[in-house]
Amino acid sequence: MIPPIDIVRHPRARRMKLSVDNATGRVRLTLPPRAAAGEALRWAEAQHEWIARMLAERPAPVPFIPGASILYLGETVMLGWDSAAPRRPLLDDGQLIAGGPIEGYGRRIERWLRQRALETLSAETTEFADLAGVTVGNVAIGDPRGRWGSCASSGAIRYSWRLILAPPPVRRATVAHEVAHRVHMNHSPDFHAVVRTLLGGEPTRERAWLRANAMRLHSFGRDS
């Protein structure tokens, strides 16, 4: 039996799109504004085998607890705890160790990862913006479920903090993508040419890695 399907109408959607939320496992059917919901829902329900496969492939949650293995910069890191160690996590020889009371341990780990993400993504955004000859407004991080980055017309760029878990080339490809939107606010051939120029090549492998590992990245730090 498939779970309930959430119907979402998007003003820029051109066709029906069925997806499984990376974070929650909820099934979403995105429709153009005027698409017939009943017909679309019947089509989505007929994709039950695909939905079941996507849900089966969804990784188990990996909460931030001592002994858990997570990704950091694309490498496997073991989480450790020492009550006598400083509360601020320290990365040492493949272990990320935090001290202090066990209560709040997971929050301290996530806060450290978010800070590394903000620092790294801010620096790389400035780097690519200088290369592209553009200005960027505020750089911020969040935890969106469906996007790794977004660029507003104001010049503000927002990233998923989970990019710090991915290999650096994957993260940098996302940064180049968002900075390129400061030149072209679309996905035209000219836009992709800017991305290639910034990266020195086509980010085919990096995009493929992110698609293949999206659910895994969203599994870290979650209890359910």
Short mmCIF file of C-alpha atoms in Angstrom, two decimals:
data_model
loop_
_atom_site.label_atom_id
_atom_site.label_comp_id
_atom_site.label_asym_id
_atom_site.label_seq_id
_atom_site.Cartn_x
_atom_site.Cartn_y
_atom_site.Cartn_z
CA MET A 1 0.00 0.00 0.00
CA ILE A 2 1.43 3.38 -0.99
CA PRO A 3 1.37 6.32 1.45
CA PRO A 4 -0.85 9.36 0.87
CA ILE A 5 0.22 11.54 -2.04
CA ASP A 6 0.52 15.28 -1.42
CA ILE A 7 -0.66 17.37 -4.36
CA VAL A 8 1.23 20.64 -4.84
CA ARG A 9 0.49 23.15 -7.58
CA HIS A 10 3.47 25.18 -8.73
CA PRO A 11 3.03 28.32 -10.87
CA ARG A 12 6.08 27.51 -13.01
CA ALA A 13 5.47 23.76 -13.39
CA ARG A 14 5.15 22.67 -17.03
CA ARG A 15 4.28 19.03 -16.44
CA MET A 16 3.40 16.54 -13.73
CA LYS A 17 6.25 15.47 -11.48
CA LEU A 18 6.23 12.70 -8.89
CA SER A 19 8.87 12.74 -6.16
CA VAL A 20 9.71 11.32 -2.74
CA ASP A 21 10.79 13.84 -0.12
CA ASN A 22 14.43 13.25 0.82
CA ALA A 23 13.87 14.16 4.46
CA THR A 24 10.43 12.80 5.34
CA GLY A 25 9.69 10.11 2.79
CA ARG A 26 6.40 11.80 1.87
CA VAL A 27 5.28 11.38 -1.73
CA ARG A 28 4.64 14.61 -3.62
CA LEU A 29 2.83 15.16 -6.91
CA THR A 30 3.66 18.57 -8.39
CA LEU A 31 1.20 19.91 -10.97
CA PRO A 32 0.95 22.90 -13.30
CA PRO A 33 -1.65 25.43 -12.13
CA ARG A 34 -4.46 24.21 -14.39
CA ALA A 35 -3.76 20.47 -14.56
CA ALA A 36 -6.66 18.14 -13.74
CA ALA A 37 -5.96 16.82 -10.25
CA GLY A 38 -8.07 13.66 -10.53
CA GLU A 39 -6.40 12.40 -13.69
CA ALA A 40 -2.96 13.28 -12.34
CA LEU A 41 -3.62 11.48 -9.05
CA ARG A 42 -4.74 8.34 -10.88
CA TRP A 43 -1.51 8.44 -12.89
CA ALA A 44 0.56 8.89 -9.71
CA GLU A 45 -1.16 5.99 -7.93
CA ALA A 46 -0.37 3.77 -10.91
CA GLN A 47 3.33 4.40 -10.21
CA HIS A 48 3.09 2.38 -6.98
CA GLU A 49 6.03 0.13 -7.88
CA TRP A 50 8.31 3.14 -8.43
CA ILE A 51 7.12 4.74 -5.19
CA ALA A 52 7.71 1.52 -3.24
CA ARG A 53 11.20 1.22 -4.69
CA MET A 54 12.09 4.83 -3.82
CA LEU A 55 10.86 4.36 -0.25
CA ALA A 56 12.77 1.09 0.10
CA GLU A 57 15.96 2.79 -1.06
CA ARG A 58 15.60 5.62 1.43
CA PRO A 59 18.43 5.32 3.96
CA ALA A 60 17.70 4.83 7.63
CA PRO A 61 18.04 7.99 9.76
CA VAL A 62 21.47 8.56 11.31
CA PRO A 63 21.04 10.70 14.44
CA PHE A 64 23.99 12.68 15.75
CA ILE A 65 24.89 10.39 18.65
CA PRO A 66 28.26 9.05 19.87
CA GLY A 67 29.41 6.13 17.74
CA ALA A 68 27.48 7.16 14.63
CA SER A 69 29.28 7.45 11.30
CA ILE A 70 28.52 10.50 9.17
CA LEU A 71 29.95 12.19 6.10
CA TYR A 72 32.04 15.35 6.33
CA LEU A 73 33.63 16.77 3.17
CA GLY A 74 32.74 13.49 1.51
CA GLU A 75 34.74 11.39 3.99
CA THR A 76 33.41 9.07 6.70
CA VAL A 77 33.78 10.55 10.19
CA MET A 78 32.97 8.84 13.49
CA LEU A 79 31.19 10.85 16.16
CA GLY A 80 32.76 10.64 19.61
CA TRP A 81 31.94 11.95 23.05
CA ASP A 82 34.17 12.68 26.05
CA SER A 83 32.55 14.40 28.99
CA ALA A 84 35.90 15.92 29.94
CA ALA A 85 36.57 17.37 26.48
CA PRO A 86 35.54 20.90 25.43
CA ARG A 87 31.94 21.26 24.36
CA ARG A 88 33.01 22.64 20.99
CA PRO A 89 33.53 19.67 18.62
CA LEU A 90 37.06 18.93 17.46
CA LEU A 91 37.93 16.93 14.35
CA ASP A 92 40.88 14.67 15.05
CA ASP A 93 42.08 11.71 12.97
CA GLY A 94 38.71 10.82 11.49
CA GLN A 95 36.75 11.47 14.69
CA LEU A 96 34.57 14.44 15.53
CA ILE A 97 34.65 14.63 19.32
CA ALA A 98 32.50 16.86 21.51
CA GLY A 99 32.48 17.09 25.29
CA GLY A 100 30.09 18.45 27.85
CA PRO A 101 26.86 16.78 28.99
CA ILE A 102 25.40 14.15 26.71
CA GLU A 103 22.19 16.18 26.68
CA GLY A 104 22.44 18.53 23.74
CA TYR A 105 25.27 16.54 22.14
CA GLY A 106 23.47 16.27 18.79
CA ARG A 107 22.71 19.99 18.75
CA ARG A 108 26.37 20.81 19.33
CA ILE A 109 27.42 18.56 16.45
CA GLU A 110 24.88 20.09 14.06
CA ARG A 111 25.76 23.62 15.15
CA TRP A 112 29.44 22.91 14.38
CA LEU A 113 28.59 21.50 10.95
CA ARG A 114 26.36 24.45 10.15
CA GLN A 115 29.10 26.90 11.11
CA ARG A 116 31.65 25.10 8.92
CA ALA A 117 29.11 25.16 6.10
CA LEU A 118 28.44 28.89 6.41
CA GLU A 119 32.14 29.77 6.56
CA THR A 120 33.08 27.54 3.63
CA LEU A 121 30.15 28.41 1.40
CA SER A 122 30.57 32.14 2.06
CA ALA A 123 34.24 32.02 1.10
CA GLU A 124 33.60 30.00 -2.05
CA THR A 125 30.70 32.25 -3.06
CA THR A 126 33.01 35.27 -2.83
CA GLU A 127 35.67 33.40 -4.81
CA PHE A 128 33.32 32.55 -7.69
CA ALA A 129 31.62 35.95 -7.62
CA ASP A 130 35.00 37.62 -8.10
CA LEU A 131 35.73 35.29 -11.02
CA ALA A 132 32.36 36.05 -12.60
CA GLY A 133 32.68 39.80 -11.98
CA VAL A 134 29.42 40.00 -10.07
CA THR A 135 28.31 41.02 -6.60
CA VAL A 136 26.45 38.82 -4.15
CA GLY A 137 24.24 39.92 -1.31
CA ASN A 138 23.75 38.01 1.89
CA VAL A 139 24.91 34.37 2.03
CA ALA A 140 22.86 32.18 4.36
CA ILE A 141 22.27 28.51 5.08
CA GLY A 142 19.18 26.49 5.87
CA ASP A 143 17.89 22.94 5.63
CA PRO A 144 15.56 22.87 2.62
CA ARG A 145 14.17 19.51 1.58
CA GLY A 146 14.22 19.89 -2.17
CA ARG A 147 16.94 22.38 -3.12
CA TRP A 148 20.66 22.60 -2.49
CA GLY A 149 20.85 26.30 -3.24
CA SER A 150 18.84 29.28 -4.40
CA CYS A 151 19.66 32.74 -5.69
CA ALA A 152 17.24 35.63 -5.34
CA SER A 153 17.03 38.55 -7.75
CA SER A 154 18.33 40.73 -4.91
CA GLY A 155 21.62 38.83 -5.02
CA ALA A 156 21.05 36.91 -1.79
CA ILE A 157 22.13 33.28 -2.00
CA ARG A 158 20.97 30.53 0.33
CA TYR A 159 22.42 27.02 0.58
CA SER A 160 21.64 23.77 2.33
CA TRP A 161 24.08 23.32 5.20
CA ARG A 162 24.25 19.64 4.22
CA LEU A 163 26.56 20.55 1.33
CA ILE A 164 29.39 20.52 3.88
CA LEU A 165 28.85 16.76 4.13
CA ALA A 166 29.47 16.27 0.39
CA PRO A 167 32.84 16.07 -1.39
CA PRO A 168 34.30 19.55 -2.03
CA PRO A 169 33.96 19.35 -5.85
CA VAL A 170 30.23 18.62 -5.42
CA ARG A 171 29.81 21.55 -3.05
CA ARG A 172 31.78 23.89 -5.32
CA ALA A 173 29.68 22.90 -8.33
CA THR A 174 26.57 23.98 -6.42
CA VAL A 175 28.19 27.29 -5.46
CA ALA A 176 29.19 27.94 -9.07
CA HIS A 177 25.62 27.17 -10.16
CA GLU A 178 24.13 29.74 -7.78
CA VAL A 179 26.75 32.41 -8.54
CA ALA A 180 26.12 31.91 -12.27
CA HIS A 181 22.54 32.98 -11.60
CA ARG A 182 23.92 36.42 -10.80
CA VAL A 183 24.81 36.58 -14.51
CA HIS A 184 21.77 34.77 -15.94
CA MET A 185 18.63 34.21 -13.88
CA ASN A 186 17.68 31.18 -15.94
CA HIS A 187 19.07 27.84 -17.09
CA SER A 188 19.89 28.86 -20.63
CA PRO A 189 22.94 27.68 -22.60
CA ASP A 190 24.62 30.97 -21.65
CA PHE A 191 24.02 30.22 -17.99
CA HIS A 192 25.59 26.76 -18.25
CA ALA A 193 28.53 28.28 -20.12
CA VAL A 194 29.18 30.54 -17.11
CA VAL A 195 29.09 27.51 -14.80
CA ARG A 196 31.63 25.67 -16.98
CA THR A 197 33.87 28.72 -17.05
CA LEU A 198 33.81 29.07 -13.28
CA LEU A 199 34.53 25.39 -12.69
CA GLY A 200 36.87 24.80 -15.60
CA GLY A 201 34.65 22.06 -16.98
CA GLU A 202 31.23 20.45 -17.04
CA PRO A 203 30.03 19.37 -13.54
CA THR A 204 28.40 16.18 -14.84
CA ARG A 205 29.91 13.84 -12.25
CA GLU A 206 29.28 16.26 -9.41
CA ARG A 207 25.59 16.62 -10.29
CA ALA A 208 25.28 12.84 -10.62
CA TRP A 209 26.86 12.33 -7.17
CA LEU A 210 24.44 14.77 -5.58
CA ARG A 211 21.42 13.10 -7.18
CA ALA A 212 22.60 9.64 -6.15
CA ASN A 213 23.38 10.65 -2.55
CA ALA A 214 20.61 13.16 -1.84
CA MET A 215 18.66 10.88 0.48
CA ARG A 216 21.80 9.82 2.30
CA LEU A 217 22.78 13.42 3.01
CA HIS A 218 19.30 14.11 4.34
CA SER A 219 19.44 11.08 6.64
CA PHE A 220 22.17 12.54 8.85
CA GLY A 221 21.05 14.21 12.04
CA ARG A 222 17.53 12.82 11.86
CA ASP A 223 15.87 10.57 14.41
CA SER A 224 13.06 9.38 12.17
#
